[in-house]
Structures are given as structure tokens and as C-alpha cells.
PDB file of C-alpha atoms in Angstrom:
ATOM      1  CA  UNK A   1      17.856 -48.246 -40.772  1.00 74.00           C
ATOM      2  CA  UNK A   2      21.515 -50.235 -40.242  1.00 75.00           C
ATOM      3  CA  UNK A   3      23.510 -49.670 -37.350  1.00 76.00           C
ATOM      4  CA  UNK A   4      25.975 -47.647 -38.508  1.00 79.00           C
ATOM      5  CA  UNK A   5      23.390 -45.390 -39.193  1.00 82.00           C
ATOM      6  CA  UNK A   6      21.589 -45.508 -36.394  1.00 83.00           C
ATOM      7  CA  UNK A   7      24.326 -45.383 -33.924  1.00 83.00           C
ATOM      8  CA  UNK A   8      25.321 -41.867 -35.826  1.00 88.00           C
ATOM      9  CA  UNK A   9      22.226 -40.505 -35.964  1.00 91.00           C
ATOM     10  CA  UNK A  10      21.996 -41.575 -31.840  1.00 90.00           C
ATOM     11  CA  UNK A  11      25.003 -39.193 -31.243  1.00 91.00           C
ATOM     12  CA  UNK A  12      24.174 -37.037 -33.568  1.00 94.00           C
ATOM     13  CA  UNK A  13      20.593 -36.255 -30.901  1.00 95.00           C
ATOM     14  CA  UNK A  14      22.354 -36.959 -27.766  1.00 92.00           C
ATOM     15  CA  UNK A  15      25.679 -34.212 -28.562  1.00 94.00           C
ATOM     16  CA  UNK A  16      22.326 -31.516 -29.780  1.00 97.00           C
ATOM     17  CA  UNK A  17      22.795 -27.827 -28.279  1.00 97.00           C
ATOM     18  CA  UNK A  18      19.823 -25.754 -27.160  1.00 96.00           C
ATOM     19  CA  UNK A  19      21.760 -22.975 -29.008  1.00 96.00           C
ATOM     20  CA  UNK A  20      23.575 -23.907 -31.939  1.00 98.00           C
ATOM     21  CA  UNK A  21      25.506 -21.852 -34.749  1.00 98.00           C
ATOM     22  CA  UNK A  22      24.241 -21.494 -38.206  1.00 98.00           C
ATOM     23  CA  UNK A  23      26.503 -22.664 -41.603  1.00 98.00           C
ATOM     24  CA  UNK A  24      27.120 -19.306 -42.642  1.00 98.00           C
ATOM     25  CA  UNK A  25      28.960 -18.581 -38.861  1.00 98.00           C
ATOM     26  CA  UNK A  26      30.618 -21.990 -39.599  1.00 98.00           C
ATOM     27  CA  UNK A  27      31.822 -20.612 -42.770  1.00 98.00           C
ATOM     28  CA  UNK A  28      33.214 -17.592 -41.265  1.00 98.00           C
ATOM     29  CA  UNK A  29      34.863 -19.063 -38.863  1.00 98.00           C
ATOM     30  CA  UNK A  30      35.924 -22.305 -40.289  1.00 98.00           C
ATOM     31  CA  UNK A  31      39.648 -20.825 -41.296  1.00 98.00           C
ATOM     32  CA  UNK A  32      40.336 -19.945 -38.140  1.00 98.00           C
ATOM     33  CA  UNK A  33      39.622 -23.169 -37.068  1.00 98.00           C
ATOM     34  CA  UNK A  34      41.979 -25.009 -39.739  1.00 98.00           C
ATOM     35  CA  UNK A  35      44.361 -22.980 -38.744  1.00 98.00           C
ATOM     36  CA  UNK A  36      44.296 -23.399 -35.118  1.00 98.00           C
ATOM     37  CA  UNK A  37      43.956 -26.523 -35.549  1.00 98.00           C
ATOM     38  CA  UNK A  38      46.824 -27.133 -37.719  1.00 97.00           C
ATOM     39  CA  UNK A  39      48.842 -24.386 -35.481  1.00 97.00           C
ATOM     40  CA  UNK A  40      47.835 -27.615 -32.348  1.00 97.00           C
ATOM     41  CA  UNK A  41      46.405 -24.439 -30.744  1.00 96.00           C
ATOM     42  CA  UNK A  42      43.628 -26.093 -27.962  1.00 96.00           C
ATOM     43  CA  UNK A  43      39.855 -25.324 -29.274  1.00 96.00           C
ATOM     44  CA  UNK A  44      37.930 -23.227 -26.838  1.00 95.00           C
ATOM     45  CA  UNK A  45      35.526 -20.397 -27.166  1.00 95.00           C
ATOM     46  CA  UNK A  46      33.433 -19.823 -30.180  1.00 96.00           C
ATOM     47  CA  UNK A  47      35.831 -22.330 -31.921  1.00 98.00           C
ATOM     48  CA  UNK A  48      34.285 -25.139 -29.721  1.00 98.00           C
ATOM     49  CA  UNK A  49      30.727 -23.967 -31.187  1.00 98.00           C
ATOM     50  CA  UNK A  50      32.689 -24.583 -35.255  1.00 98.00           C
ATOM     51  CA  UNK A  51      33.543 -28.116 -33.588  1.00 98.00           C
ATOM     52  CA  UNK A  52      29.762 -28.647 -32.281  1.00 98.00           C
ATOM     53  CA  UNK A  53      28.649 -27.917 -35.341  1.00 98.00           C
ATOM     54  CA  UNK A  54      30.836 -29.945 -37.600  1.00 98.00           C
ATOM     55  CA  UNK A  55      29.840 -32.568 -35.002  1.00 97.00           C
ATOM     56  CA  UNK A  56      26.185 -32.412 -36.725  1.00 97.00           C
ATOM     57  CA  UNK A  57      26.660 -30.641 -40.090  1.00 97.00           C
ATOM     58  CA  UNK A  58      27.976 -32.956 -43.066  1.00 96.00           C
ATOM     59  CA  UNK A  59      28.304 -30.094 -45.366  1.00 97.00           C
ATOM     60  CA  UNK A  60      30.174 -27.823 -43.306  1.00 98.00           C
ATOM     61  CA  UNK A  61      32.117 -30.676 -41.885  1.00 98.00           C
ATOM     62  CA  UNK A  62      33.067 -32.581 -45.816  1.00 98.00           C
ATOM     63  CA  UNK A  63      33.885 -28.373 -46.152  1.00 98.00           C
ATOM     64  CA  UNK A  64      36.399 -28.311 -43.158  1.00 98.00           C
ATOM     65  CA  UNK A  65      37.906 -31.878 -43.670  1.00 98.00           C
ATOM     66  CA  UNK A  66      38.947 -30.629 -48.032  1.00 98.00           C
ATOM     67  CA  UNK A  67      40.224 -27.413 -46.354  1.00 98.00           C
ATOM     68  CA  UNK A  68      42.184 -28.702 -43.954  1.00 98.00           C
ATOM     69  CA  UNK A  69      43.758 -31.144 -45.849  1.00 98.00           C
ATOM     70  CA  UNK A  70      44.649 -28.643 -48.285  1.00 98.00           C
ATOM     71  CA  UNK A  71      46.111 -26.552 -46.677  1.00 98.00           C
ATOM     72  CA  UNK A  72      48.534 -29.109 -45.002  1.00 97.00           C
ATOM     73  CA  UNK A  73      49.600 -29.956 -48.390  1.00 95.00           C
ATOM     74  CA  UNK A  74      50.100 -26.861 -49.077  1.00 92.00           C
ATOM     75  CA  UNK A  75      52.261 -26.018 -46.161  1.00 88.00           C
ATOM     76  CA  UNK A  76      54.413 -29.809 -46.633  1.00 88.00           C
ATOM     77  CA  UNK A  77      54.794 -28.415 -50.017  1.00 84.00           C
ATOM     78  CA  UNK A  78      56.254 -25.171 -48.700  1.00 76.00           C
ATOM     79  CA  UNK A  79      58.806 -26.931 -46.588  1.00 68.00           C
TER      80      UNK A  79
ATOM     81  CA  UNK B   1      54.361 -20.775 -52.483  1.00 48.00           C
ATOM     82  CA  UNK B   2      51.440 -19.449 -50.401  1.00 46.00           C
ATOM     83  CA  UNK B   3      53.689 -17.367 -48.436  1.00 57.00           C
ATOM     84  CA  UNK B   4      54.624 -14.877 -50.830  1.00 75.00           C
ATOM     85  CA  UNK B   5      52.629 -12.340 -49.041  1.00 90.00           C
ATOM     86  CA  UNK B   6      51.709 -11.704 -45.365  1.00 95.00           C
ATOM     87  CA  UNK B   7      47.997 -11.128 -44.798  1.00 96.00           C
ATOM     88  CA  UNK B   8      48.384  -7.518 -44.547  1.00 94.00           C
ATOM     89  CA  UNK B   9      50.024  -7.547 -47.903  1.00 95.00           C
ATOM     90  CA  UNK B  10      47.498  -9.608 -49.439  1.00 96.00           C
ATOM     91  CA  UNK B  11      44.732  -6.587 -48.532  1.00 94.00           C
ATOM     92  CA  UNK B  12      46.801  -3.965 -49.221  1.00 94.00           C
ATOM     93  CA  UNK B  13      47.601  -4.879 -53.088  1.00 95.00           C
ATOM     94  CA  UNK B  14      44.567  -6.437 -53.728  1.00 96.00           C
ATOM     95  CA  UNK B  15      42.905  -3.204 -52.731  1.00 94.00           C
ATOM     96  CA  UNK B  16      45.087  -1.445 -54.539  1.00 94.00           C
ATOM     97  CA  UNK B  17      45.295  -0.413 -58.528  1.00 92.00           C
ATOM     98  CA  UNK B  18      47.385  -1.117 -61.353  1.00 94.00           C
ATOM     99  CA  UNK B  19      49.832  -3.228 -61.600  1.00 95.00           C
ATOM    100  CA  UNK B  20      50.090  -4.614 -57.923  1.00 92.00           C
ATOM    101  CA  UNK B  21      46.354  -5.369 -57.627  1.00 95.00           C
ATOM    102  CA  UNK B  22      46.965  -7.171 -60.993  1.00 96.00           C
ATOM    103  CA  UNK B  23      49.065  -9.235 -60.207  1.00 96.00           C
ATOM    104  CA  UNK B  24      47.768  -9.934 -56.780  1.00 96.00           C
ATOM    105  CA  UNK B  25      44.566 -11.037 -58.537  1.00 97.00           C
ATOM    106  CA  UNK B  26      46.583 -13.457 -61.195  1.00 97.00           C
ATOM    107  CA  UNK B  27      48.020 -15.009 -57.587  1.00 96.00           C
ATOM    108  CA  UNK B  28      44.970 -15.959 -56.031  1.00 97.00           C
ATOM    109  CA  UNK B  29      43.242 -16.790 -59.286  1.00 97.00           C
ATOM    110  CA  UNK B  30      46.400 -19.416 -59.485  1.00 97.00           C
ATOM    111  CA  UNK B  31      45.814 -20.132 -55.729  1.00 97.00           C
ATOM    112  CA  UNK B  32      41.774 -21.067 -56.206  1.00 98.00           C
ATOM    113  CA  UNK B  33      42.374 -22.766 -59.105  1.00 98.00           C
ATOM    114  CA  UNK B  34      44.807 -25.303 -57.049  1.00 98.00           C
ATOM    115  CA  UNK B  35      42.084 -25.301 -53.884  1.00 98.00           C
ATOM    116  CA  UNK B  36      39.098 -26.327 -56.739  1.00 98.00           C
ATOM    117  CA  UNK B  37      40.886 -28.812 -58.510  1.00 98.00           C
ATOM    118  CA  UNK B  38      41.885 -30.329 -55.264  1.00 98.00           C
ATOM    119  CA  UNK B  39      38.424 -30.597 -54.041  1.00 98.00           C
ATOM    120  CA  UNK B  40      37.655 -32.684 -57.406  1.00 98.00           C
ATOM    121  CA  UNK B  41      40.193 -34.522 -57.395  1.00 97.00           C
ATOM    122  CA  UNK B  42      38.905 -35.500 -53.716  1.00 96.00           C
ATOM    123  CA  UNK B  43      35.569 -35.929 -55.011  1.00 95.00           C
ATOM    124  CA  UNK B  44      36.171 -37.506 -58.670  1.00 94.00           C
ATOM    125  CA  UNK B  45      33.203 -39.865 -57.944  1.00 94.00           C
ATOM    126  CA  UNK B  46      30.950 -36.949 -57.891  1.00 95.00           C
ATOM    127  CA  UNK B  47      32.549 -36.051 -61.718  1.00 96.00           C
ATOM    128  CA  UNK B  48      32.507 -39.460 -62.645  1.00 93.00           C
ATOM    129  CA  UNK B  49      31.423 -38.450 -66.831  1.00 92.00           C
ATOM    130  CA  UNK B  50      33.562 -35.739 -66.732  1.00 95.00           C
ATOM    131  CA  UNK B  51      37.266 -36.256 -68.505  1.00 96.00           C
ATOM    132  CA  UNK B  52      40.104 -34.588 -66.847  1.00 96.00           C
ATOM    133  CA  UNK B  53      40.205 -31.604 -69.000  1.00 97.00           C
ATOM    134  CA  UNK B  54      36.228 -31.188 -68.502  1.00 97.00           C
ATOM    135  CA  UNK B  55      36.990 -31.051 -64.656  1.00 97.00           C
ATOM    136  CA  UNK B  56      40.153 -28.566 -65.726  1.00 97.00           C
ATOM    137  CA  UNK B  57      37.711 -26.258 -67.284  1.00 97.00           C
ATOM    138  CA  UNK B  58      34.897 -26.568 -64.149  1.00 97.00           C
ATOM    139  CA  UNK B  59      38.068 -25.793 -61.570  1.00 98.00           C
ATOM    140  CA  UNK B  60      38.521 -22.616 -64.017  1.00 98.00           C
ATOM    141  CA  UNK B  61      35.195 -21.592 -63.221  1.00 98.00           C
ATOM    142  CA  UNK B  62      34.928 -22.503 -59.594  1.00 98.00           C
ATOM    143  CA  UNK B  63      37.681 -20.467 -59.478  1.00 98.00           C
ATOM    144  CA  UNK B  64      36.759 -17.492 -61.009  1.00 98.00           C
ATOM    145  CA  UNK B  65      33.784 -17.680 -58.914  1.00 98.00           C
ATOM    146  CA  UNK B  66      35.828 -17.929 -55.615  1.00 98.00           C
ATOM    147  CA  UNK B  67      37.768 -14.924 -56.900  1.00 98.00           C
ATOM    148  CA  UNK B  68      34.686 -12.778 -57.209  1.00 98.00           C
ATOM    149  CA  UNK B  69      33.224 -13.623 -53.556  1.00 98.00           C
ATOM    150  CA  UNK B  70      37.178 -13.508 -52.202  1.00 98.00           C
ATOM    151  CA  UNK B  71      36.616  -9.603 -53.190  1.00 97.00           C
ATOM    152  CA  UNK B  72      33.280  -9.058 -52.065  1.00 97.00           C
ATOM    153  CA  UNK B  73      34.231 -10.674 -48.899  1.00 97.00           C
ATOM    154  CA  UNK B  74      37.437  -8.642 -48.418  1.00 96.00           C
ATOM    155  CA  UNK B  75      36.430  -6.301 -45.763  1.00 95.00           C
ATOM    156  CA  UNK B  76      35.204  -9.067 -43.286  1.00 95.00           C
ATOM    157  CA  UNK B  77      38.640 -10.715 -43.805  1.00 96.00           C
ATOM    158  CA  UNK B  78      39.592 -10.600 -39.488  1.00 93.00           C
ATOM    159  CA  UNK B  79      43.325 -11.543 -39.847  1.00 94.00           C
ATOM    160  CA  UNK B  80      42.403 -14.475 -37.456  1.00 94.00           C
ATOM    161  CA  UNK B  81      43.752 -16.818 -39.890  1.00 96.00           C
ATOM    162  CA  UNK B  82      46.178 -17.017 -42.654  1.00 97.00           C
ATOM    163  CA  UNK B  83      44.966 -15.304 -45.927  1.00 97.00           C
ATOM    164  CA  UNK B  84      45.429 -18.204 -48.118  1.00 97.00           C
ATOM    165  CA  UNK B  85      43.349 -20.462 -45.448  1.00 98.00           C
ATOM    166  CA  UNK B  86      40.708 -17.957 -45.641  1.00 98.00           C
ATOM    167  CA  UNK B  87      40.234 -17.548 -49.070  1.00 98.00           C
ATOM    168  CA  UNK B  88      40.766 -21.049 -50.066  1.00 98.00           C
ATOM    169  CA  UNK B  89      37.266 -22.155 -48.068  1.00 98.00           C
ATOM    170  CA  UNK B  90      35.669 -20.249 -51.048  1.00 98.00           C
ATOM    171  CA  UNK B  91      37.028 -22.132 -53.546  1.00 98.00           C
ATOM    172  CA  UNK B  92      36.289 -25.135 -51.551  1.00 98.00           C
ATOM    173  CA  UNK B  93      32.751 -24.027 -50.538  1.00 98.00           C
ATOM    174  CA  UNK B  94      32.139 -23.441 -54.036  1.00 98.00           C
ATOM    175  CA  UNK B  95      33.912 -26.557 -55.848  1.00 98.00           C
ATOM    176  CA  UNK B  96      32.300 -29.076 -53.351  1.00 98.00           C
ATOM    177  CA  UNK B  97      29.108 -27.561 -54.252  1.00 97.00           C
ATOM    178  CA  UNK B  98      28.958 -27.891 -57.771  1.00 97.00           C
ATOM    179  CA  UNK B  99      30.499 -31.623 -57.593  1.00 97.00           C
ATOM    180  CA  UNK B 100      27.582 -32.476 -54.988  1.00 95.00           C
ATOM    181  CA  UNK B 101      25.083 -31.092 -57.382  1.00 95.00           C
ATOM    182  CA  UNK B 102      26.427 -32.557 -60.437  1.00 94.00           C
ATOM    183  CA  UNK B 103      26.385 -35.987 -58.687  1.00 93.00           C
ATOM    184  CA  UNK B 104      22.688 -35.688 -57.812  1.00 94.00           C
ATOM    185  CA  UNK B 105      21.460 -33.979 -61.302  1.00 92.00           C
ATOM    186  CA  UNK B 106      19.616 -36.724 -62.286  1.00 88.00           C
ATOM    187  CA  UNK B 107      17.803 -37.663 -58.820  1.00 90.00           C
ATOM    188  CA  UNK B 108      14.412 -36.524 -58.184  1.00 90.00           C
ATOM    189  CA  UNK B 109      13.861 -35.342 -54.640  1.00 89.00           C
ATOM    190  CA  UNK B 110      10.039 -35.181 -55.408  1.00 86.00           C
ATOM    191  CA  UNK B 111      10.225 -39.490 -55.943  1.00 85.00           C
ATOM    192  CA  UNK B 112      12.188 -39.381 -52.392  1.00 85.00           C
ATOM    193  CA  UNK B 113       9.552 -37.171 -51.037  1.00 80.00           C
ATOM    194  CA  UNK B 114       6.904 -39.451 -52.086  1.00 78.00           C
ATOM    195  CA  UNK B 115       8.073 -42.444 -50.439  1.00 76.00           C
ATOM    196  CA  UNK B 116       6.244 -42.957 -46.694  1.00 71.00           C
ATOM    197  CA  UNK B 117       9.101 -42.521 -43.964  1.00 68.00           C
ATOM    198  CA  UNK B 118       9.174 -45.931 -42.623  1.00 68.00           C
ATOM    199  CA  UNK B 119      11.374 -45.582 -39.404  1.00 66.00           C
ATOM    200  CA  UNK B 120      12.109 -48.332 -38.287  1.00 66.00           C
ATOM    201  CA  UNK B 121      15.641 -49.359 -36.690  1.00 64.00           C
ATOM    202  CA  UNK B 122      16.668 -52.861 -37.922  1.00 64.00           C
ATOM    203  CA  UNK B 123      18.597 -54.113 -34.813  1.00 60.00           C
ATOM    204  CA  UNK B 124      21.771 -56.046 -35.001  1.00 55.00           C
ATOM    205  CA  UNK B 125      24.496 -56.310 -32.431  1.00 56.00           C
ATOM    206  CA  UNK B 126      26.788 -53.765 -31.437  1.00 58.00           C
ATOM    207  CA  UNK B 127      30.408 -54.330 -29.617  1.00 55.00           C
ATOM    208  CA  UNK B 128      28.458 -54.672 -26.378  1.00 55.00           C
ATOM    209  CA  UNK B 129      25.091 -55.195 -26.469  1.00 61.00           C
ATOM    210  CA  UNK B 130      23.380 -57.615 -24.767  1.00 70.00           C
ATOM    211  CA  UNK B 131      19.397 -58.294 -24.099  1.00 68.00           C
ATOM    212  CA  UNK B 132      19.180 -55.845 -21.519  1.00 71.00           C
ATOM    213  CA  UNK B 133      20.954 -53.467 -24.048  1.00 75.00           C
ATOM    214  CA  UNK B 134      19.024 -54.735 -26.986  1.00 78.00           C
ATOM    215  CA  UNK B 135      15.579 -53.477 -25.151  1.00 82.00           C
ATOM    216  CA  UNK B 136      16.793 -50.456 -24.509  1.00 81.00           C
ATOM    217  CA  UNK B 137      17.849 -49.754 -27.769  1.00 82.00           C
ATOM    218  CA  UNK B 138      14.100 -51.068 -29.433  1.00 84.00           C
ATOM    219  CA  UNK B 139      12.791 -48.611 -26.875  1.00 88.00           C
ATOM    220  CA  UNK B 140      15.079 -45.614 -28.191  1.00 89.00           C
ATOM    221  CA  UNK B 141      14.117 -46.940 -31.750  1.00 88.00           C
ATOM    222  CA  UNK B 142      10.305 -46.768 -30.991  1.00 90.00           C
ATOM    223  CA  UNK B 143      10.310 -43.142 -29.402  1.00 92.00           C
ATOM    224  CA  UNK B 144      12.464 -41.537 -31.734  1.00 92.00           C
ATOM    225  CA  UNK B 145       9.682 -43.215 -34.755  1.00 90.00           C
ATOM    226  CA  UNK B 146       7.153 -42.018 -32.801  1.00 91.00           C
ATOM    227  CA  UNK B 147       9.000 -38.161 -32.409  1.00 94.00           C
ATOM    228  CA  UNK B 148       9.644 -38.323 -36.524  1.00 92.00           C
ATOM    229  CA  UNK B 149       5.268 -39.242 -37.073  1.00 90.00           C
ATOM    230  CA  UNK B 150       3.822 -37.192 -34.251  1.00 93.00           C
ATOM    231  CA  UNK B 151       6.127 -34.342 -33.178  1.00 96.00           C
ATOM    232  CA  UNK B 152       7.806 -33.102 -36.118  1.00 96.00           C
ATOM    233  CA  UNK B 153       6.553 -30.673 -38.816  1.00 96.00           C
ATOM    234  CA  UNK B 154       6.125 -31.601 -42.415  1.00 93.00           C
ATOM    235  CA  UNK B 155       8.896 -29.132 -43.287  1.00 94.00           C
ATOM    236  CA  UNK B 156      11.529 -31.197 -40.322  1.00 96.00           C
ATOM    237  CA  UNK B 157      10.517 -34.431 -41.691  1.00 93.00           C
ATOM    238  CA  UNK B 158      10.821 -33.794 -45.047  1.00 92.00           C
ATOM    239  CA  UNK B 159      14.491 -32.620 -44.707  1.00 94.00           C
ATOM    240  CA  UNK B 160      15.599 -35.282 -41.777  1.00 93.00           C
ATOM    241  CA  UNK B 161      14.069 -37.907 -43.924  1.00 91.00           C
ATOM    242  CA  UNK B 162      16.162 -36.845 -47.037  1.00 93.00           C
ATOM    243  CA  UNK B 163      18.996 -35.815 -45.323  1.00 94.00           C
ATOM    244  CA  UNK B 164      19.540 -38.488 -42.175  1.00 92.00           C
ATOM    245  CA  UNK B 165      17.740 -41.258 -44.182  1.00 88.00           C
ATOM    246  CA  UNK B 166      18.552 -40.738 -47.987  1.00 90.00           C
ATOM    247  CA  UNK B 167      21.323 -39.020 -46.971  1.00 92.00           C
ATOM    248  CA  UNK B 168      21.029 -36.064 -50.086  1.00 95.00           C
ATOM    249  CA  UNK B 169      24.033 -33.589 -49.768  1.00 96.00           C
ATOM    250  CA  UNK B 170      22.556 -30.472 -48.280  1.00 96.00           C
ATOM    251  CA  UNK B 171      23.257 -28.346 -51.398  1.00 96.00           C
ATOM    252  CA  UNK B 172      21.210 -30.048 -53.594  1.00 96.00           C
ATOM    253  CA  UNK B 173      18.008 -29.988 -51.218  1.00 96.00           C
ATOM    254  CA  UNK B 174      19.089 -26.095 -50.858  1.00 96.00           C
ATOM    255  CA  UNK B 175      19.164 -25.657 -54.515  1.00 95.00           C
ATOM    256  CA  UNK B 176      16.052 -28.128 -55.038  1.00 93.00           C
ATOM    257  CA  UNK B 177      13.834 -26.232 -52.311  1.00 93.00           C
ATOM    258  CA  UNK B 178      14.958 -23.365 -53.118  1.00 95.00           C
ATOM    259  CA  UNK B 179      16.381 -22.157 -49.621  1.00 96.00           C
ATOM    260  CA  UNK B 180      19.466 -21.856 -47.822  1.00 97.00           C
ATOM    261  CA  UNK B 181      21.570 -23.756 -45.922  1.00 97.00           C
ATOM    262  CA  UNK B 182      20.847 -21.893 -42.575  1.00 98.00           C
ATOM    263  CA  UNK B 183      17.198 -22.496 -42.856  1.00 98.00           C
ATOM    264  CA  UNK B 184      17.766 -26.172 -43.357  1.00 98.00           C
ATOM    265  CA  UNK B 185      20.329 -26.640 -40.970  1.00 98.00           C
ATOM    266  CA  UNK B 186      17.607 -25.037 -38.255  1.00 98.00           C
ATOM    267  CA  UNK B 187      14.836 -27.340 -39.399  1.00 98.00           C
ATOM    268  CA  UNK B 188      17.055 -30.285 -38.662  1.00 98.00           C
ATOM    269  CA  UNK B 189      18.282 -28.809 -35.455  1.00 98.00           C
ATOM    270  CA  UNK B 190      14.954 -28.749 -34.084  1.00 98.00           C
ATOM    271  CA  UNK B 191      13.819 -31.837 -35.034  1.00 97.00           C
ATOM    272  CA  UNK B 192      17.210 -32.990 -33.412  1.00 97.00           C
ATOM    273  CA  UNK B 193      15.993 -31.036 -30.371  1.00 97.00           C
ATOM    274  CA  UNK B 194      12.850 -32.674 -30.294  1.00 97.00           C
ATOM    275  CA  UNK B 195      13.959 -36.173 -30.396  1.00 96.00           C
ATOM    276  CA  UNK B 196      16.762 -35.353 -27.862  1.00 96.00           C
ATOM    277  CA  UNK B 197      13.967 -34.123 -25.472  1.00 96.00           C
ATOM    278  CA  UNK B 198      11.443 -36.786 -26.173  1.00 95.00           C
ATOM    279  CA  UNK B 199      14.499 -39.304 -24.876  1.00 93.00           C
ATOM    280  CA  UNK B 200      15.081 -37.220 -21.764  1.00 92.00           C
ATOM    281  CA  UNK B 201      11.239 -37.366 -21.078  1.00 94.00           C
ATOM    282  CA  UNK B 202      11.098 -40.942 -21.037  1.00 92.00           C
ATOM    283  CA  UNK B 203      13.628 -41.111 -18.851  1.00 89.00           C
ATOM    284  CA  UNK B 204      16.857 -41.870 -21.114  1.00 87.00           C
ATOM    285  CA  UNK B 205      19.222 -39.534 -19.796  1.00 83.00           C
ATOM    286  CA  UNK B 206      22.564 -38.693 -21.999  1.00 81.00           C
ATOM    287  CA  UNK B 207      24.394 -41.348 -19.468  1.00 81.00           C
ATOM    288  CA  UNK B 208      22.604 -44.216 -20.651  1.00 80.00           C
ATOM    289  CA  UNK B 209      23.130 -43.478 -24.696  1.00 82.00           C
ATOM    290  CA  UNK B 210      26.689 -42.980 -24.407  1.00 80.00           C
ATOM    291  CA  UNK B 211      27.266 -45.610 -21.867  1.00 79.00           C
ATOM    292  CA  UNK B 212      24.887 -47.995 -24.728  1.00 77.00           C
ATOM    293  CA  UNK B 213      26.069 -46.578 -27.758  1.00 78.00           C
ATOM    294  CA  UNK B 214      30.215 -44.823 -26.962  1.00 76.00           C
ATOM    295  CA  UNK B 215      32.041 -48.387 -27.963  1.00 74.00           C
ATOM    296  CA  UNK B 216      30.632 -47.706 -31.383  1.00 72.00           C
ATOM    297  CA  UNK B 217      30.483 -43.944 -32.127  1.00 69.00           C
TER     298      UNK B 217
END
């Protein structure tokens, strides 16, 4: 194992929450998040748990990262 | 573009009839299509044998596919976020998971399965590591080998060996195992737990990783 990977998979056990959300709470959440996010509205509450798990889940997190990006297009687009 | 309704507009024609929930649907369809065909376009490595018109036809689909969960989903829709924001994480959801899977049609998880999890950290030098930090770090390496052999259950290794070490999209081992994404995401989150614990019980406290390892996360 490199490195890089290590080092990522060192954080990865270190920033691990007894309790933890599942993907398909990510996934409900996940607009909100984009859109507070976007809105520069400060992360707290159950939106800190979307950011914990993002923090660990490549799926959800390659999920959030399209999304948001879209929808900042889509918004520049608007203006 | 994506402000032609507010949110409460959105609901109220698409659970309408006739004409308005007609042409609400033709909207979003348009709206999904653009969200899918984004996500490939993001991901055109994952389509690489595809031509553009192929991946045209597959953002069709992903679409139409979005627009059928968008409706099913419709009553859990909170108003928390923008409409468009909301349904567009279907399309993505959706798109992202087909590319993954296309990308990893030929592989066979069974030959990755097969292969004997060989943990075993290579060293090398980070931003700030010295011998003192070197140790520590072989030490880390060793208990978190010893966790992965001794402490964690077949099911936890097989997935944290194909998905931290082979580093296979989670879709495709939820498609290949024939589960769900929650029940892999738990299996990793205990081994996680685990290892985390196994560190604290040898007396490497959170401190001393991210003092070691910050520089380079």
C-alpha cells in the first residue's frame, strides 16, 4: 500500500463516528446540503453528519461533488 | 432556466392532470436529461467504447429512470432545498451508477476475492517524517494488518479489501453481492471502528495521527 493511500485510509479511521449515517440518509439529505452549501450557509446539525459521511463514503461523496457542480452551472447559466 | 417554477409550483402541477402535469413532466424530463449527460460527460472514462450518440441515448434512459423515482419520491420532497437540486441527485445517483458499472463490466470481483489480502504499508517519506515518525508509522502499519487478519469478519474484509485496497466503486460490489449500499457502507464502518479502537488501545490517541499524518491529508 503507497502513501497516498495509506495516509487516506489513516484519516479515513482516525475522523470514524461511533454513530454514523447510512447512504440512503446521505441521499436524502444531500440537496440540502448543495444548497446550503452553495447558499455559504455554515454546516451544523444533521448537515455536519452529510459532511462526516462524505468524509468516508466515495460514492456518496463522487454523488455530492457531480451535484454540486451542476447545479452551479446551472445557476452561472441563469445569470 | 431552472427557475421557471418555485418549489411549490413544481408539486402542485406535477401532481396535477392534464395539460399542466404534462408539461411539468416534459420540463423535468428536459431537466434530468441535462443532470445525466453532465454526469457522463464528467465521467467519459467510465464510457470510454461508447460514441457520443450511444452516451445520448444512455442519458435518455437515465433520465427516464430519474423521472420515474422523481415521482415516487414526490411526497418526501421537504422544501429544504431547491426543487431542481433535489431532483437532479436522482439523475445523478442514477447516471453515476450505470457509468461505474459499465466501467467495471468486465472485472471479476470473484479473481479479486481470491487474491490473499497482503497488508502491508510500503513506507516512504512524508512532508515530515523523520525516524522517530517512521516507527510510529510501521507500528500503526503493523496493528491495523493485524486488526484486518484477526479482528475483522470475512464479510468486513472482503468489502475493505475491495473497496480501500482495489478500490471497486461501491455500486458494482452492491450489484455484484447482491446487497445494498447501506449494508456495505455498515460493514466498512465497523471494520473502520475496529481499527480506530485497536489504535486507541495501543495507546495511539487521535493527537498523535493527526499531529503524524495532518501535513499530508
Amino acid at each position: 500500500m503507497d502513501n497516498k493511500k495509506f495516509n487516506r485510509l489513516i484519516k479515513k479511521i482516525i475522523d470514524t463516528e461511533e454513530e454514523e449515517i447510512s447512504c440512503s440518509v446521505c441521499f436524502d439529505l444531500v440537496s440540502d446540503y448543495v444548497d446550503a452549501e452553495l447558499a455559504g450557509i455554515e454546516i451544523k446539525g444533521v448537515l455536519r453528519q452529510v459532511q462526516q459521511h462524505l468524509g468516508q463514503c466515495r460514492a456518496c461523496y463522487d454523488e455530492y461533488e457531480t451535484l454540486r457542480d451542476f447545479v452551479k452551472d446551472e445557476d452561472s447559466s441563469q445569470r | 432556466m431552472a427557475l421557471s417554477r418555485t418549489n411549490q409550483e413544481w408539486r402542485q402541477d406535477l401532481e396535477s392532470t392534464g395539460d399542466a402535469q404534462n408539461a411539468a413532466i416534459e420540463e423535468l424530463r428536459d431537466f434530468l436529461f441535462r443532470a445525466s449527460l453532465y454526469t457522463f460527460q464528467r465521467n467519459k472514462a467510465d464510457l470510454a467504447n461508447y460514441s457520443q450518440e450511444q452516451i445520448n441515448q444512455l442519458a435518455e434512459d437515465c433520465a427516464q429512470n430519474a423521472l420515474i423515482a422523481v415521482l415516487e419520491h414526490l411526497p418526501e420532497f421537504r422544501g429544504e432545498s431547491k426543487f431542481t437540486t433535489w431532483v437532479y441527485k436522482f439523475a445523478v445517483n442514477i447516471s453515476l451508477t450505470m457509468a461505474r458499472r459499465e466501467r467495471w463490466k468486465g472485472v471479476s470481483l470473484d479473481d479479486l476475492m481470491d487474491e490473499e489480502l497482503e497488508f502491508r504499508w510500503q513506507g516512504g517519506k512524508g512532508q515530515n517524517t523523520n525516524l522517530d515518525n517512521m516507527a510510529v508509522r510501521r507500528e500503526i502499519s503493523d496493528l491495523i494488518a493485524d486488526t484486518i487478519r484477526n479482528d475483522l469478519t470475512e464479510k468486513q474484509r472482503t468489502v475493505f479489501k475491495l473497496i480501500v485496497f482495489d478500490e471497486v466503486p461501491m455500486d458494482v460490489i452492491v450489484e455484484r453481492l447482491n446487497t445494498n449500499r447501506n449494508a456495505v457502507y455498515k460493514l466498512l464502518h465497523d471494520a473502520r471502528q475496529k481499527l480506530k479502537l485497536k489504535l486507541q488501545s495501543h495507546g495511539i490517541s487521535i493527537e498523535d495521527v493527526v499531529h503524524l499524518f495532518q501535513s499530508e491529508w
